[in-house]
Amino acid sequence: MVSLFRFLLVSLVFTLGTTSTGHAASFDCSKASTETEIAICNDPELSALDELMADVYSIVVKIADDKPRILAQQLDWLITRDSLQNN
């Protein structure tokens, strides 16, 4: 498991160094509806990081032994993240 996280971290660092900061959100910005989505779409760096995070998440889901648990954790994280914008 440690080697998996090490691989993902190295991949993340490598991709950060080679990713342009153009708008590359992992979702359609024309449909952005939450404050979080709007903030991501309005900031090129956040947009690039969002795309990178989506790529890493996609890799994790593909190699995970317990996909339902990973998907449930992601949903919980999104709910928590979006609830923080209201504070």
mmCIF file of C-alpha atoms in Angstrom:
data_model
loop_
_atom_site.group_PDB
_atom_site.id
_atom_site.type_symbol
_atom_site.label_atom_id
_atom_site.label_comp_id
_atom_site.label_asym_id
_atom_site.label_seq_id
_atom_site.Cartn_x
_atom_site.Cartn_y
_atom_site.Cartn_z
ATOM 1 C CA MET A 1 0.000 0.000 0.000
ATOM 2 C CA VAL A 2 2.879 2.356 0.805
ATOM 3 C CA SER A 3 4.378 1.733 -2.615
ATOM 4 C CA LEU A 4 1.029 2.628 -4.222
ATOM 5 C CA PHE A 5 0.915 5.967 -2.445
ATOM 6 C CA ARG A 6 4.574 6.581 -3.258
ATOM 7 C CA PHE A 7 3.831 5.882 -6.939
ATOM 8 C CA LEU A 8 0.826 8.236 -6.888
ATOM 9 C CA LEU A 9 2.846 10.950 -5.163
ATOM 10 C CA VAL A 10 5.671 10.686 -7.706
ATOM 11 C CA SER A 11 3.098 10.733 -10.528
ATOM 12 C CA LEU A 12 1.434 13.781 -9.010
ATOM 13 C CA VAL A 13 4.710 15.678 -8.666
ATOM 14 C CA PHE A 14 5.759 14.759 -12.203
ATOM 15 C CA THR A 15 2.416 15.816 -13.632
ATOM 16 C CA LEU A 16 2.447 19.097 -11.717
ATOM 17 C CA GLY A 17 5.780 19.880 -13.285
ATOM 18 C CA THR A 18 4.537 19.152 -16.787
ATOM 19 C CA THR A 19 0.939 20.373 -16.664
ATOM 20 C CA SER A 20 0.064 23.716 -18.127
ATOM 21 C CA THR A 21 -2.070 25.962 -15.985
ATOM 22 C CA GLY A 22 -4.690 26.421 -18.718
ATOM 23 C CA HIS A 23 -8.297 25.744 -17.851
ATOM 24 C CA ALA A 24 -8.567 21.996 -17.550
ATOM 25 C CA ALA A 25 -11.252 21.349 -14.937
ATOM 26 C CA SER A 26 -12.421 17.775 -14.650
ATOM 27 C CA PHE A 27 -16.002 18.878 -15.341
ATOM 28 C CA ASP A 28 -17.838 21.141 -17.764
ATOM 29 C CA CYS A 29 -17.344 24.690 -16.462
ATOM 30 C CA SER A 30 -20.378 25.891 -18.413
ATOM 31 C CA LYS A 31 -22.431 23.795 -15.970
ATOM 32 C CA ALA A 32 -20.639 24.929 -12.798
ATOM 33 C CA SER A 33 -23.281 25.519 -10.143
ATOM 34 C CA THR A 34 -21.621 25.435 -6.713
ATOM 35 C CA GLU A 35 -19.261 28.033 -5.274
ATOM 36 C CA THR A 36 -16.505 25.427 -5.351
ATOM 37 C CA GLU A 37 -17.021 24.604 -9.031
ATOM 38 C CA ILE A 38 -17.170 28.287 -9.957
ATOM 39 C CA ALA A 39 -13.949 28.967 -8.017
ATOM 40 C CA ILE A 40 -12.201 26.078 -9.795
ATOM 41 C CA CYS A 41 -13.346 27.321 -13.202
ATOM 42 C CA ASN A 42 -12.260 30.899 -12.479
ATOM 43 C CA ASP A 43 -8.719 29.982 -11.414
ATOM 44 C CA PRO A 44 -6.419 28.331 -13.972
ATOM 45 C CA GLU A 45 -4.207 26.787 -11.279
ATOM 46 C CA LEU A 46 -7.164 25.319 -9.363
ATOM 47 C CA SER A 47 -8.577 24.059 -12.641
ATOM 48 C CA ALA A 48 -5.339 22.272 -13.524
ATOM 49 C CA LEU A 49 -5.083 20.802 -10.015
ATOM 50 C CA ASP A 50 -8.693 19.624 -10.213
ATOM 51 C CA GLU A 51 -7.944 17.836 -13.479
ATOM 52 C CA LEU A 52 -4.833 16.274 -11.962
ATOM 53 C CA MET A 53 -6.763 15.120 -8.905
ATOM 54 C CA ALA A 54 -9.407 13.569 -11.161
ATOM 55 C CA ASP A 55 -6.672 11.676 -13.016
ATOM 56 C CA VAL A 56 -5.168 10.355 -9.771
ATOM 57 C CA TYR A 57 -8.626 9.369 -8.493
ATOM 58 C CA SER A 58 -9.286 7.518 -11.740
ATOM 59 C CA ILE A 59 -6.087 5.517 -11.266
ATOM 60 C CA VAL A 60 -6.960 4.693 -7.661
ATOM 61 C CA VAL A 61 -10.434 3.480 -8.641
ATOM 62 C CA LYS A 62 -8.974 1.268 -11.371
ATOM 63 C CA ILE A 63 -6.497 -0.467 -9.048
ATOM 64 C CA ALA A 64 -8.542 -0.499 -5.822
ATOM 65 C CA ASP A 65 -9.530 -3.822 -4.300
ATOM 66 C CA ASP A 66 -12.662 -2.323 -2.715
ATOM 67 C CA LYS A 67 -14.181 0.024 -5.297
ATOM 68 C CA PRO A 68 -17.491 0.556 -3.444
ATOM 69 C CA ARG A 69 -15.587 1.781 -0.370
ATOM 70 C CA ILE A 70 -13.464 4.167 -2.481
ATOM 71 C CA LEU A 71 -16.567 5.531 -4.222
ATOM 72 C CA ALA A 72 -18.373 6.002 -0.877
ATOM 73 C CA GLN A 73 -15.357 7.824 0.577
ATOM 74 C CA GLN A 74 -15.232 10.103 -2.467
ATOM 75 C CA LEU A 75 -18.920 10.946 -2.114
ATOM 76 C CA ASP A 76 -18.442 11.667 1.606
ATOM 77 C CA TRP A 77 -15.465 13.891 0.804
ATOM 78 C CA LEU A 78 -17.416 15.860 -1.821
ATOM 79 C CA ILE A 79 -20.317 16.375 0.596
ATOM 80 C CA THR A 80 -17.934 17.573 3.323
ATOM 81 C CA ARG A 81 -16.040 19.834 0.914
ATOM 82 C CA ASP A 82 -19.205 21.438 -0.377
ATOM 83 C CA SER A 83 -20.622 21.904 3.129
ATOM 84 C CA LEU A 84 -17.530 23.910 4.106
ATOM 85 C CA GLN A 85 -18.329 26.574 1.503
ATOM 86 C CA ASN A 86 -21.419 27.435 3.528
ATOM 87 C CA ASN A 87 -19.412 28.271 6.677
#
